[in-house]
PDB file of C-alpha atoms in Angstrom:
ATOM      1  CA  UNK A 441       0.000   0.000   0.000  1.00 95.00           C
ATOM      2  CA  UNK A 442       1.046   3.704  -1.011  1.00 97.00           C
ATOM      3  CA  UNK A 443       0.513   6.662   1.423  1.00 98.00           C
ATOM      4  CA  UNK A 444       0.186   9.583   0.852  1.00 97.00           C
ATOM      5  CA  UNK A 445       0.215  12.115   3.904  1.00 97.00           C
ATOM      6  CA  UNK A 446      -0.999  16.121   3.684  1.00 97.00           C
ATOM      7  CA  UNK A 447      -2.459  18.781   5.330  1.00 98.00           C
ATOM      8  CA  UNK A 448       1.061  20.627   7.137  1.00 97.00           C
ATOM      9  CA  UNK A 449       1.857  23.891   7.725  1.00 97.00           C
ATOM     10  CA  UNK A 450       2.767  26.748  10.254  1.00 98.00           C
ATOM     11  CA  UNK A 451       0.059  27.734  12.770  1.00 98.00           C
ATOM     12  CA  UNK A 452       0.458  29.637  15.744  1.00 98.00           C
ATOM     13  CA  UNK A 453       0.164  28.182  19.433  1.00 98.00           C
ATOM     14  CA  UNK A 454      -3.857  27.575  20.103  1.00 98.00           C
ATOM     15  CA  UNK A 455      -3.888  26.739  16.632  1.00 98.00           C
ATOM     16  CA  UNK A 456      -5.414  23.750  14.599  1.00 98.00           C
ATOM     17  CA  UNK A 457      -4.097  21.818  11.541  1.00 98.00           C
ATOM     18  CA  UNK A 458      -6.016  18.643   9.701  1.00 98.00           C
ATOM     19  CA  UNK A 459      -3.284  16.218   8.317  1.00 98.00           C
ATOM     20  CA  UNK A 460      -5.254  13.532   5.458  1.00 98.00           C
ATOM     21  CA  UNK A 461      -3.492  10.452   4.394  1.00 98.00           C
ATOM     22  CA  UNK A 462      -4.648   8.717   1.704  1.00 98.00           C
ATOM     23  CA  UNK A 463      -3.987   5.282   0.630  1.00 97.00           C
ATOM     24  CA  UNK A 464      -3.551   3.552  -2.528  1.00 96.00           C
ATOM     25  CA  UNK A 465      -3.098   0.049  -3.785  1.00 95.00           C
ATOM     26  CA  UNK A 466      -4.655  -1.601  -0.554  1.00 94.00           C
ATOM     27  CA  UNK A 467      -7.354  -1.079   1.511  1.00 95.00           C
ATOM     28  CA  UNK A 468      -6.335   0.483   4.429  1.00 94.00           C
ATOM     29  CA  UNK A 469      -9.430  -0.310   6.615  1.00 92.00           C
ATOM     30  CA  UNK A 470      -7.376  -3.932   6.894  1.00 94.00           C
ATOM     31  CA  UNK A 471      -4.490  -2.127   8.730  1.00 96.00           C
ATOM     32  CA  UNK A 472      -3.412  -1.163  11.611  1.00 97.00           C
ATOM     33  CA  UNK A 473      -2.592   2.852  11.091  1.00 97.00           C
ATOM     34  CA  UNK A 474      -0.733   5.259  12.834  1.00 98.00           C
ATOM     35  CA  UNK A 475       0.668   8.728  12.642  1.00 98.00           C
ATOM     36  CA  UNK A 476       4.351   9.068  13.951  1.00 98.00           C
ATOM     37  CA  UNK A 477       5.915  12.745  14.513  1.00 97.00           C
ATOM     38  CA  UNK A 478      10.088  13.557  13.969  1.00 96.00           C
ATOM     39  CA  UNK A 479      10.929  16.947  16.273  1.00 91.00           C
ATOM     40  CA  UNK A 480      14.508  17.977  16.626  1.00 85.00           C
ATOM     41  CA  UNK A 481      15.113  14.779  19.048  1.00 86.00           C
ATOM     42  CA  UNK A 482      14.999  12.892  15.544  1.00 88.00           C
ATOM     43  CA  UNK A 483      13.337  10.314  17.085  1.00 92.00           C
ATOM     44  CA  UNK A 484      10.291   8.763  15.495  1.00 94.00           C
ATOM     45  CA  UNK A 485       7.625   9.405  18.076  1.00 95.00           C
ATOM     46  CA  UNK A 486       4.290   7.615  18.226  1.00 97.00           C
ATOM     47  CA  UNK A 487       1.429   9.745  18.387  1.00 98.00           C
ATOM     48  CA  UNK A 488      -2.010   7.792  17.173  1.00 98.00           C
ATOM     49  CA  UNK A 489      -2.971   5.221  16.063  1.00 98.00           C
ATOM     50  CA  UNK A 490      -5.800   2.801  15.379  1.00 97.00           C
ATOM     51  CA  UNK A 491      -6.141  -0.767  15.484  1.00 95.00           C
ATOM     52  CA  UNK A 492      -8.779  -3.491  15.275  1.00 91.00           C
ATOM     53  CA  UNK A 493      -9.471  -3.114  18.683  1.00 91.00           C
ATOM     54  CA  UNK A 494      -9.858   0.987  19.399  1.00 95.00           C
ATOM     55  CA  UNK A 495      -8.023   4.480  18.445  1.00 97.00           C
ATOM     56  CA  UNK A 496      -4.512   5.187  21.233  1.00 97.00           C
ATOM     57  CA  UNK A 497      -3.009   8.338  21.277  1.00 98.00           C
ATOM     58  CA  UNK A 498       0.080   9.524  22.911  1.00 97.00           C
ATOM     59  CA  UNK A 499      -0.708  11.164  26.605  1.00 98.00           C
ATOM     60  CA  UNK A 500       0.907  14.467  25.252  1.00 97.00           C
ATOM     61  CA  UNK A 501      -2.408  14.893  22.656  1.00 98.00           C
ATOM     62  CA  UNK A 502      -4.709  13.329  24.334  1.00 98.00           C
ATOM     63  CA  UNK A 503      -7.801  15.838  24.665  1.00 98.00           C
ATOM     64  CA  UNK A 504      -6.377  17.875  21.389  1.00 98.00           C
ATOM     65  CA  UNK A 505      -5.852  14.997  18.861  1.00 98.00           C
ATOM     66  CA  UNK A 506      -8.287  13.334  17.066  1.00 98.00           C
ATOM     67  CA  UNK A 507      -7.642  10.772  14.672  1.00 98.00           C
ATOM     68  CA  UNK A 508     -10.241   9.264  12.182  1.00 97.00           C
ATOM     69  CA  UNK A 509     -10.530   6.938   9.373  1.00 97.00           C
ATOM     70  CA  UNK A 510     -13.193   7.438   6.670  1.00 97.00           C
ATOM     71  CA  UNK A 511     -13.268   3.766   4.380  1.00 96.00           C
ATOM     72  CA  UNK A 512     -14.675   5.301   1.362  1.00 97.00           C
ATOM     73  CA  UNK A 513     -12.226   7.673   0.672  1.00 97.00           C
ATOM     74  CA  UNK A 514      -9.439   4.578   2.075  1.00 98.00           C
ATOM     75  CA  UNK A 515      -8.121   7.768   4.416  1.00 98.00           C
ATOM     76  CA  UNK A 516      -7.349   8.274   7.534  1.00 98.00           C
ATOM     77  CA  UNK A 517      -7.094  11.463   9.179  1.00 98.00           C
ATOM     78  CA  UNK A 518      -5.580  13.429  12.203  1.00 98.00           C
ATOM     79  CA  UNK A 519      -7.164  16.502  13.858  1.00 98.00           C
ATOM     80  CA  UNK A 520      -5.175  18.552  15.583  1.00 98.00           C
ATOM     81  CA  UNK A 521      -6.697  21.473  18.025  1.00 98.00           C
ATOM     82  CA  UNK A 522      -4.761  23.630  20.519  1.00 98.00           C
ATOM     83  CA  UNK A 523      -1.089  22.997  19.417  1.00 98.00           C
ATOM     84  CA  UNK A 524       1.492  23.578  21.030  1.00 97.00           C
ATOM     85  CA  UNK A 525       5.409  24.272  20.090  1.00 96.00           C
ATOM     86  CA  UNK A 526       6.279  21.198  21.005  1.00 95.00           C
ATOM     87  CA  UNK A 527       3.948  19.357  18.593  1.00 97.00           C
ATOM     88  CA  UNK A 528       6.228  20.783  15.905  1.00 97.00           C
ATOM     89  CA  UNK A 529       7.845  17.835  13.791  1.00 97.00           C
ATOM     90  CA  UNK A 530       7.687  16.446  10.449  1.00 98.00           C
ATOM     91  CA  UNK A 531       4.500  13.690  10.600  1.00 98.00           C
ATOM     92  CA  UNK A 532       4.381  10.740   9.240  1.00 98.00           C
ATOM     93  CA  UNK A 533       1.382   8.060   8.622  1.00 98.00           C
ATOM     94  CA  UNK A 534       2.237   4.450   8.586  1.00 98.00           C
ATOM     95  CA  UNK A 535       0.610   1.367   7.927  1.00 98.00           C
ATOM     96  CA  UNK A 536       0.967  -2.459   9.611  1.00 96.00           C
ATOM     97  CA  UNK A 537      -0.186  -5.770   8.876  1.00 95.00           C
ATOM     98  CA  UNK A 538       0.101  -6.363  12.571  1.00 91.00           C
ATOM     99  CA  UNK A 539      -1.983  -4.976  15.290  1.00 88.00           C
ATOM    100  CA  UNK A 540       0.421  -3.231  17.941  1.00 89.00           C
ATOM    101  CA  UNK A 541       0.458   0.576  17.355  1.00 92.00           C
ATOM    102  CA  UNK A 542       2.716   2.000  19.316  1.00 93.00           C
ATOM    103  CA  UNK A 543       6.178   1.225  17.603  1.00 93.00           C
ATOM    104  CA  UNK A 544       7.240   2.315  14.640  1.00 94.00           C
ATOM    105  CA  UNK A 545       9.313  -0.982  13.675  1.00 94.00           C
ATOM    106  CA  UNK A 546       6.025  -2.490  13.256  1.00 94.00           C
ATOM    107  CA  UNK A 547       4.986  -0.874  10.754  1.00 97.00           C
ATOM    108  CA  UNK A 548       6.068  -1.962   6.941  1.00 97.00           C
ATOM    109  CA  UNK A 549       4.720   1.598   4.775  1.00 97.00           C
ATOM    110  CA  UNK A 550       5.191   5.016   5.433  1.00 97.00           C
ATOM    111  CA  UNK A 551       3.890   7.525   3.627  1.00 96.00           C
ATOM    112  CA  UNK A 552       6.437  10.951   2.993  1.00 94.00           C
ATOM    113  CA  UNK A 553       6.093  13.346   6.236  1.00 94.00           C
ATOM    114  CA  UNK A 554       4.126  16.687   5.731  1.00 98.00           C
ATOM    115  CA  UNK A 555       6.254  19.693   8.321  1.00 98.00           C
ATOM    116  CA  UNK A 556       4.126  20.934  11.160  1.00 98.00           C
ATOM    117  CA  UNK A 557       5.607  24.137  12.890  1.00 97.00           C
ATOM    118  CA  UNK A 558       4.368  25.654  15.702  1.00 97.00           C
ATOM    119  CA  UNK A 559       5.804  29.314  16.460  1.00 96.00           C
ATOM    120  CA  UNK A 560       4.582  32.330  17.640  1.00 95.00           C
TER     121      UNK A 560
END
């Protein structure tokens, strides 16, 4: 499966962004998904995700994050509402044939990252 993630940008602090990642050549409702961020740590951090059995989120977003699937357009989705600088990072969305969601080794397709920055 190809992914294709969207939706970046620069928004102040308070802010909201709406990253889309769309899928092609698979259907991603049989996946595990999850959307992994890249700050200046340059570690891969996991920040949602959903599974077979329910939608996780990292503590840090939990309350501002939303993230959604929608199967007819094979998408998922991540709302984001009162960032903060330190949700700046490039984003990723990934995809796994398994069902853990939390590491990033799990997963076997990444889509390219779309740059959030958050800056006053």
């Amino acid at each position: 499966v190809q992914l294709q993630a969207s939706g970046g940008g620069s928004v102040q602090p308070g802010g909201s962004l709406r990253l889309s990642c769309a899928a092609s050549g698979g259907t991603l409702s049989s996946y595990t998904t999850g959307w992994f961020r890249q700050g200046p740590s340059n570690r891969r951090e996991f920040v949602a995700g959903i599974s077979w059995n329910g939608t996780y989120y990292v503590d840090s977003v939990k309350g501002r994050f939303t993230m959604s699937r929608d199967n007819a357009k094979n998408s998922v989705f991540l709302q984001m509402d009162t960032l903060k600088s330190e949700d700046t990072g490039v984003y990723y969305c990934a995809a796994s044939r398994g069902s853990r969601v939390g590491n990033p080794s799990g997963y076997e397709f990444w889509g390219q990252g779309t740059l959030v920055t958050v800056s006053s």
